[in-house]
């Protein structure tokens, strides 16, 4: 009788390495300290700053405009976060870093940008509005957002493995920034032009361009992700970061310029939509690259007998993962959660293995051992009779 999945009767191979220690359920996740402590301290400051920003909105925009605008801003934010989750699903980033990136964009980037804009207004009050829109805003805002991505790269380096991670962190920072900025724009439109004007603003920002800031800052994240893949650390990452900022600023300036110097809808159809399509294609290609890397590293373990070739195929392809979860649902007990853990731990194992091979992480060998044992435990739970 054929088995419904290769996991139902995995291939037996003779290991060329010592067998793993008996798997334990209480194995901890590798949790780096040091840099993460810095992020926790900054996060605490950001929470206080967020409260101050909320009070500012309530005082100067009014409770009604602030609450209505925040609800409206949640709509495009939800759409963007769902899209980012799809991109991040292959190798999910730590939840704490996801929250930090989002809060940095929503609070720190906005406060920094508003502060710099205020200083520039005081020191150079006669600057043309078009210059501020096309040049000042892109430079100030992208540096403020990019600083958050760079901070994650430096302080949480072991969770920043490659371009996909960089795109995710950059997109999250951009999404947070767009959320707060949308509150300001929606509230201003509601106060000055009523419901009709607010509806137009919501259509332009929440429907036509919810991914604008996401795309801009994702360019900075991509550049840092490429640097991470090559093993760059510390000051060596500043060059790629600046290069990414140049790309982000250029796209931002192009976008803002379409609202000042050209027919917005014409440029939107002929330039912005193609750019967005290219962005999607680029993300798909990056995901494919991550899958190939996962397959290559897990194949190392298959050659040593830790996994069967069929399991590598299952773990390193989207179709294989989908079939595995479908099969797990047909088994008695809670096998789906075990299968999900097996997929997650094996993917983290492949990433740790890559760090060992490149030699860029002195703790990678320890992480590899932990993830190997955790993956073994999850595999055992899936196959448990």
Short mmCIF file of C-alpha atoms in Angstrom, two decimals:
data_model
loop_
_atom_site.label_atom_id
_atom_site.label_comp_id
_atom_site.label_asym_id
_atom_site.label_seq_id
_atom_site.Cartn_x
_atom_site.Cartn_y
_atom_site.Cartn_z
CA UNK A 1 0.00 0.00 0.00
CA UNK A 2 1.59 3.34 -1.01
CA UNK A 3 2.32 5.80 1.72
CA UNK A 4 0.68 9.26 1.44
CA UNK A 5 3.96 11.07 2.04
CA UNK A 6 7.66 10.31 2.02
CA UNK A 7 7.63 11.16 5.72
CA UNK A 8 5.25 8.27 6.39
CA UNK A 9 8.16 5.92 5.73
CA UNK A 10 11.35 7.96 5.35
CA UNK A 11 14.32 6.51 3.56
CA UNK A 12 16.88 4.91 5.84
CA UNK A 13 20.42 6.02 5.24
CA UNK A 14 23.65 5.10 6.93
CA UNK A 15 24.92 8.18 8.71
CA UNK A 16 28.48 9.25 8.16
CA UNK A 17 28.41 11.39 11.31
CA UNK A 18 27.74 10.48 14.94
CA UNK A 19 24.02 10.27 15.75
CA UNK A 20 22.53 13.25 17.55
CA UNK A 21 21.98 13.26 21.26
CA UNK A 22 18.51 12.10 22.35
CA UNK A 23 16.17 14.96 21.44
CA UNK A 24 14.74 16.94 24.33
CA UNK A 25 11.54 18.96 24.39
CA UNK A 26 13.03 21.73 26.48
CA UNK A 27 15.77 22.75 24.07
CA UNK A 28 16.02 26.56 24.11
CA UNK A 29 16.17 28.68 21.01
CA UNK A 30 19.55 30.31 20.44
CA UNK A 31 18.97 33.74 21.95
CA UNK A 32 21.80 36.17 21.37
CA UNK A 33 22.33 38.88 23.96
CA UNK A 34 24.42 42.02 23.89
CA UNK A 35 23.07 43.88 20.88
CA UNK A 36 19.52 42.76 21.58
CA UNK A 37 19.72 44.45 24.99
CA UNK A 38 20.37 47.73 23.21
CA UNK A 39 17.26 47.17 21.11
CA UNK A 40 15.19 46.51 24.22
CA UNK A 41 16.37 49.77 25.77
CA UNK A 42 15.59 51.70 22.59
CA UNK A 43 12.20 49.97 22.37
CA UNK A 44 11.34 51.18 25.87
CA UNK A 45 12.22 54.74 24.84
CA UNK A 46 10.11 54.35 21.70
CA UNK A 47 7.09 53.30 23.75
CA UNK A 48 7.36 56.52 25.75
CA UNK A 49 7.84 58.50 22.52
CA UNK A 50 4.77 56.79 21.04
CA UNK A 51 2.67 57.97 23.96
CA UNK A 52 3.97 61.50 23.46
CA UNK A 53 3.19 61.32 19.74
CA UNK A 54 -0.35 60.12 20.48
CA UNK A 55 -0.89 63.00 22.91
CA UNK A 56 0.43 65.39 20.25
CA UNK A 57 -2.10 64.09 17.73
CA UNK A 58 -4.96 64.33 20.21
CA UNK A 59 -4.02 67.87 21.21
CA UNK A 60 -3.32 69.41 17.81
CA UNK A 61 -5.52 67.32 15.51
CA UNK A 62 -8.39 66.71 17.90
CA UNK A 63 -9.74 63.43 19.24
CA UNK A 64 -12.25 62.84 16.42
CA UNK A 65 -9.83 63.49 13.55
CA UNK A 66 -7.08 61.51 15.27
CA UNK A 67 -9.20 58.43 15.94
CA UNK A 68 -10.91 58.42 12.53
CA UNK A 69 -7.56 58.89 10.76
CA UNK A 70 -5.91 56.13 12.82
CA UNK A 71 -8.69 53.70 11.89
CA UNK A 72 -8.35 54.63 8.21
CA UNK A 73 -4.55 54.25 8.41
CA UNK A 74 -4.96 50.75 9.83
CA UNK A 75 -6.56 49.55 6.58
CA UNK A 76 -3.52 49.95 4.28
CA UNK A 77 -1.23 48.92 7.16
CA UNK A 78 -3.08 45.62 7.52
CA UNK A 79 -2.82 44.99 3.78
CA UNK A 80 0.90 45.73 3.80
CA UNK A 81 1.59 43.54 6.85
CA UNK A 82 -0.22 40.62 5.24
CA UNK A 83 1.96 41.01 2.14
CA UNK A 84 5.13 41.22 4.24
CA UNK A 85 4.12 38.09 6.12
CA UNK A 86 3.88 36.22 2.82
CA UNK A 87 7.41 37.33 1.95
CA UNK A 88 8.68 36.43 5.43
CA UNK A 89 6.92 33.08 5.61
CA UNK A 90 9.88 31.06 4.27
CA UNK A 91 12.15 31.90 7.20
CA UNK A 92 10.17 34.03 9.69
CA UNK A 93 12.05 36.76 11.51
CA UNK A 94 11.89 36.95 15.34
CA UNK A 95 8.66 38.56 16.47
CA UNK A 96 10.49 40.99 18.70
CA UNK A 97 12.51 42.33 15.77
CA UNK A 98 9.38 42.55 13.62
CA UNK A 99 7.72 44.67 16.30
CA UNK A 100 10.85 46.78 16.74
CA UNK A 101 11.12 47.52 13.01
CA UNK A 102 7.45 48.49 12.84
CA UNK A 103 7.65 50.75 15.90
CA UNK A 104 10.88 52.34 14.71
CA UNK A 105 9.17 53.30 11.48
CA UNK A 106 5.98 54.50 13.16
CA UNK A 107 7.64 56.48 15.96
CA UNK A 108 11.39 57.06 15.74
CA UNK A 109 11.51 57.74 11.99
CA UNK A 110 8.60 60.15 12.20
CA UNK A 111 9.99 62.01 15.22
CA UNK A 112 13.45 62.28 13.62
CA UNK A 113 12.00 63.47 10.30
CA UNK A 114 9.72 66.03 11.97
CA UNK A 115 12.61 67.28 14.11
CA UNK A 116 14.96 67.75 11.18
CA UNK A 117 12.21 69.38 9.10
CA UNK A 118 11.56 71.82 11.95
CA UNK A 119 15.24 72.75 12.17
CA UNK A 120 15.46 73.27 8.40
CA UNK A 121 12.30 75.41 8.44
CA UNK A 122 13.71 77.62 11.19
CA UNK A 123 17.16 77.94 9.60
CA UNK A 124 16.00 78.29 5.98
CA UNK A 125 12.39 79.50 6.03
CA UNK A 126 12.37 80.56 2.39
CA UNK A 127 12.91 77.18 0.76
CA UNK A 128 10.46 76.50 -2.10
CA UNK A 129 7.79 73.95 -1.27
CA UNK A 130 8.65 71.88 -4.34
CA UNK A 131 12.27 71.60 -3.18
CA UNK A 132 11.15 70.36 0.21
CA UNK A 133 8.83 67.80 -1.35
CA UNK A 134 11.18 66.40 -3.98
CA UNK A 135 14.55 66.71 -2.23
CA UNK A 136 14.31 67.43 1.48
CA UNK A 137 11.59 64.94 2.39
CA UNK A 138 13.11 61.93 0.57
CA UNK A 139 16.57 62.54 2.04
CA UNK A 140 15.45 63.19 5.62
CA UNK A 141 12.82 60.46 5.74
CA UNK A 142 14.89 57.72 4.11
CA UNK A 143 17.87 58.39 6.37
CA UNK A 144 15.57 58.29 9.42
CA UNK A 145 14.00 55.01 8.27
CA UNK A 146 17.28 53.53 7.06
CA UNK A 147 18.85 54.18 10.45
CA UNK A 148 16.40 51.70 11.96
CA UNK A 149 17.32 49.00 9.44
CA UNK A 150 21.02 49.62 10.07
CA UNK A 151 20.43 49.41 13.82
CA UNK A 152 18.80 45.99 13.44
CA UNK A 153 21.68 44.87 11.22
CA UNK A 154 24.26 45.86 13.83
CA UNK A 155 22.45 44.86 17.02
CA UNK A 156 20.74 41.68 15.80
CA UNK A 157 23.22 40.51 13.21
CA UNK A 158 22.47 36.80 13.65
CA UNK A 159 18.85 37.37 12.63
CA UNK A 160 19.90 39.27 9.49
CA UNK A 161 20.99 36.50 7.13
CA UNK A 162 20.43 37.84 3.64
CA UNK A 163 18.50 39.98 1.15
CA UNK A 164 15.06 38.63 2.05
CA UNK A 165 15.62 39.50 5.72
CA UNK A 166 16.75 42.98 4.69
CA UNK A 167 13.70 43.51 2.48
CA UNK A 168 11.41 42.37 5.31
CA UNK A 169 12.98 44.66 7.91
CA UNK A 170 13.07 47.59 5.50
CA UNK A 171 9.46 46.98 4.47
CA UNK A 172 8.34 46.85 8.11
CA UNK A 173 10.06 50.15 8.92
CA UNK A 174 8.48 51.71 5.82
CA UNK A 175 5.06 50.33 6.76
CA UNK A 176 5.30 51.83 10.24
CA UNK A 177 6.35 55.20 8.87
CA UNK A 178 3.51 55.20 6.32
CA UNK A 179 1.00 54.39 9.07
CA UNK A 180 1.87 57.44 11.14
CA UNK A 181 2.25 59.68 8.11
CA UNK A 182 -1.16 58.56 6.86
CA UNK A 183 -2.72 59.58 10.17
CA UNK A 184 -1.33 63.08 9.68
CA UNK A 185 -2.45 63.33 6.04
CA UNK A 186 -5.90 61.86 6.64
CA UNK A 187 -6.52 64.09 9.67
CA UNK A 188 -5.36 67.22 7.84
CA UNK A 189 -7.65 66.43 4.89
CA UNK A 190 -10.57 65.74 7.21
CA UNK A 191 -10.08 68.98 9.15
CA UNK A 192 -9.48 71.28 6.17
CA UNK A 193 -11.70 69.69 3.50
CA UNK A 194 -14.18 67.45 5.22
CA UNK A 195 -15.13 63.87 4.48
CA UNK A 196 -14.91 64.25 0.69
CA UNK A 197 -11.35 65.54 0.78
CA UNK A 198 -10.35 62.86 3.28
CA UNK A 199 -11.82 60.20 0.97
CA UNK A 200 -9.70 61.47 -1.94
CA UNK A 201 -6.57 61.42 0.22
CA UNK A 202 -7.37 57.91 1.41
CA UNK A 203 -7.78 56.76 -2.19
CA UNK A 204 -4.44 58.26 -3.25
CA UNK A 205 -2.45 57.02 -0.27
CA UNK A 206 -4.34 54.03 1.05
CA UNK A 207 -5.49 52.47 -2.23
CA UNK A 208 -3.10 53.61 -4.97
CA UNK A 209 0.12 53.75 -2.99
CA UNK A 210 0.05 51.70 0.24
CA UNK A 211 3.40 50.09 -0.68
CA UNK A 212 5.29 53.28 -1.60
CA UNK A 213 7.29 53.71 1.63
CA UNK A 214 7.60 49.93 1.88
CA UNK A 215 9.34 49.81 -1.50
CA UNK A 216 11.64 52.74 -0.74
CA UNK A 217 13.04 51.42 2.53
CA UNK A 218 13.10 47.84 1.27
CA UNK A 219 15.84 48.99 -1.14
CA UNK A 220 17.99 50.01 1.84
CA UNK A 221 17.23 46.69 3.53
CA UNK A 222 18.10 44.76 0.38
CA UNK A 223 21.53 46.43 0.20
CA UNK A 224 22.25 45.53 3.84
CA UNK A 225 20.96 42.00 3.20
CA UNK A 226 23.46 41.56 0.39
CA UNK A 227 26.17 42.82 2.72
CA UNK A 228 25.04 40.29 5.33
CA UNK A 229 25.23 37.47 2.81
CA UNK A 230 28.86 38.35 2.05
CA UNK A 231 29.73 38.47 5.76
CA UNK A 232 30.11 42.25 6.15
CA UNK A 233 30.13 43.46 9.73
CA UNK A 234 30.34 46.81 11.51
CA UNK A 235 31.85 49.63 9.45
CA UNK A 236 32.02 47.39 6.38
CA UNK A 237 28.24 47.63 6.12
CA UNK A 238 28.20 51.44 5.89
CA UNK A 239 29.07 51.45 2.19
CA UNK A 240 26.20 49.12 1.19
CA UNK A 241 23.87 51.03 3.54
CA UNK A 242 24.68 54.35 1.87
CA UNK A 243 24.26 52.76 -1.56
CA UNK A 244 20.86 51.44 -0.50
CA UNK A 245 19.90 54.87 0.82
CA UNK A 246 20.77 56.42 -2.54
CA UNK A 247 18.40 54.01 -4.26
CA UNK A 248 15.65 54.60 -1.69
CA UNK A 249 16.03 58.38 -1.89
CA UNK A 250 15.96 58.25 -5.68
CA UNK A 251 12.73 56.24 -5.77
CA UNK A 252 11.18 58.47 -3.10
CA UNK A 253 12.13 61.64 -4.97
CA UNK A 254 10.74 60.20 -8.20
CA UNK A 255 7.48 59.38 -6.48
CA UNK A 256 7.14 62.82 -4.86
CA UNK A 257 8.15 64.51 -8.09
CA UNK A 258 5.24 62.87 -9.89
CA UNK A 259 2.89 64.81 -7.64
CA UNK A 260 4.63 68.14 -8.30
CA UNK A 261 6.04 68.27 -11.83
CA UNK A 262 3.96 65.78 -13.81
CA UNK A 263 0.50 64.36 -14.29
CA UNK A 264 0.32 62.03 -11.29
CA UNK A 265 -2.05 59.48 -12.81
CA UNK A 266 -0.13 59.37 -16.12
CA UNK A 267 3.19 58.81 -14.35
CA UNK A 268 1.54 56.37 -11.96
CA UNK A 269 0.35 54.21 -14.85
CA UNK A 270 3.50 54.44 -16.97
CA UNK A 271 6.19 54.33 -14.28
CA UNK A 272 5.01 53.55 -10.76
CA UNK A 273 2.98 50.46 -11.64
CA UNK A 274 5.87 48.94 -13.67
CA UNK A 275 8.23 49.69 -10.76
CA UNK A 276 5.87 47.93 -8.37
CA UNK A 277 5.67 44.92 -10.70
CA UNK A 278 9.47 44.80 -10.85
CA UNK A 279 9.56 44.98 -7.07
CA UNK A 280 7.25 41.97 -6.82
CA UNK A 281 9.30 40.04 -9.38
CA UNK A 282 12.46 40.87 -7.44
CA UNK A 283 10.97 39.61 -4.18
CA UNK A 284 9.87 36.37 -5.87
CA UNK A 285 13.39 35.86 -7.23
CA UNK A 286 14.88 36.50 -3.78
CA UNK A 287 12.52 33.95 -2.26
CA UNK A 288 13.63 31.45 -4.90
CA UNK A 289 17.23 32.15 -3.98
CA UNK A 290 16.44 31.47 -0.31
CA UNK A 291 14.79 28.18 -1.29
CA UNK A 292 17.85 27.12 -3.30
CA UNK A 293 20.11 27.95 -0.38
CA UNK A 294 17.89 25.97 2.00
CA UNK A 295 17.99 23.00 -0.36
CA UNK A 296 21.79 23.18 -0.69
CA UNK A 297 22.43 23.31 3.05
CA UNK A 298 19.90 20.62 3.95
CA UNK A 299 21.39 18.45 1.22
CA UNK A 300 24.61 18.54 3.25
CA UNK A 301 22.71 16.82 6.07
CA UNK A 302 21.08 14.38 3.66
CA UNK A 303 24.53 13.32 2.44
CA UNK A 304 25.47 12.61 6.05
CA UNK A 305 22.26 10.68 6.68
CA UNK A 306 20.39 13.14 8.89
CA UNK A 307 17.51 13.58 6.42
CA UNK A 308 16.28 11.65 3.43
CA UNK A 309 16.44 13.26 -0.03
CA UNK A 310 12.63 13.23 -0.08
CA UNK A 311 12.58 15.24 3.15
CA UNK A 312 14.98 17.80 1.70
CA UNK A 313 12.65 18.18 -1.28
CA UNK A 314 9.75 18.64 1.10
CA UNK A 315 11.49 21.19 3.31
CA UNK A 316 13.07 23.25 0.53
CA UNK A 317 10.09 23.80 -1.75
CA UNK A 318 6.79 25.58 -1.27
CA UNK A 319 4.90 22.75 -2.96
CA UNK A 320 6.64 20.17 -0.78
CA UNK A 321 5.75 22.06 2.38
CA UNK A 322 2.14 22.34 1.30
CA UNK A 323 1.90 18.60 0.61
CA UNK A 324 3.56 17.81 3.94
CA UNK A 325 1.06 19.93 5.88
CA UNK A 326 -1.83 18.35 3.99
CA UNK A 327 -0.53 14.89 4.85
CA UNK A 328 0.01 15.86 8.50
CA UNK A 329 -3.67 16.85 8.75
CA UNK A 330 -4.64 13.29 7.79
CA UNK A 331 -2.74 11.80 10.75
CA UNK A 332 -4.20 11.29 14.23
CA UNK A 333 -3.30 13.81 16.89
CA UNK A 334 -1.79 17.24 16.49
CA UNK A 335 0.68 16.47 13.70
CA UNK A 336 0.21 19.75 11.83
CA UNK A 337 1.87 21.85 14.52
CA UNK A 338 4.71 19.32 14.70
CA UNK A 339 5.13 19.50 10.92
CA UNK A 340 5.21 23.29 11.06
CA UNK A 341 7.90 23.10 13.73
CA UNK A 342 9.86 20.64 11.63
CA UNK A 343 9.76 23.03 8.66
CA UNK A 344 10.70 26.08 10.76
CA UNK A 345 13.52 24.37 12.64
CA UNK A 346 14.96 22.80 9.48
CA UNK A 347 14.93 26.17 7.71
CA UNK A 348 16.68 27.80 10.66
CA UNK A 349 19.15 24.90 10.63
CA UNK A 350 19.96 25.58 6.98
CA UNK A 351 20.55 29.27 7.74
CA UNK A 352 22.82 28.40 10.69
CA UNK A 353 24.73 25.97 8.48
CA UNK A 354 25.27 28.72 5.94
CA UNK A 355 26.69 30.95 8.68
CA UNK A 356 29.04 28.15 9.71
CA UNK A 357 30.28 27.73 6.14
CA UNK A 358 30.87 31.45 5.60
CA UNK A 359 32.56 31.77 9.01
CA UNK A 360 30.86 35.12 9.69
CA UNK A 361 29.24 34.07 12.97
CA UNK A 362 31.35 32.62 15.81
CA UNK A 363 28.18 31.28 17.47
CA UNK A 364 26.82 29.58 14.36
CA UNK A 365 28.16 26.11 15.22
CA UNK A 366 26.35 26.18 18.56
CA UNK A 367 23.16 27.35 16.86
CA UNK A 368 23.51 24.60 14.29
CA UNK A 369 23.64 21.94 17.00
CA UNK A 370 20.58 23.33 18.77
CA UNK A 371 18.52 23.66 15.59
CA UNK A 372 19.55 20.16 14.51
CA UNK A 373 18.31 18.68 17.77
CA UNK A 374 15.10 20.75 17.61
CA UNK A 375 14.47 19.65 14.02
CA UNK A 376 15.10 16.04 15.05
CA UNK A 377 12.60 16.41 17.90
CA UNK A 378 9.97 17.88 15.59
CA UNK A 379 10.58 15.16 12.99
CA UNK A 380 10.14 12.52 15.70
CA UNK A 381 6.84 14.09 16.77
CA UNK A 382 5.56 14.01 13.18
CA UNK A 383 6.42 10.34 12.71
CA UNK A 384 5.33 9.23 16.18
CA UNK A 385 3.00 6.24 15.97
#
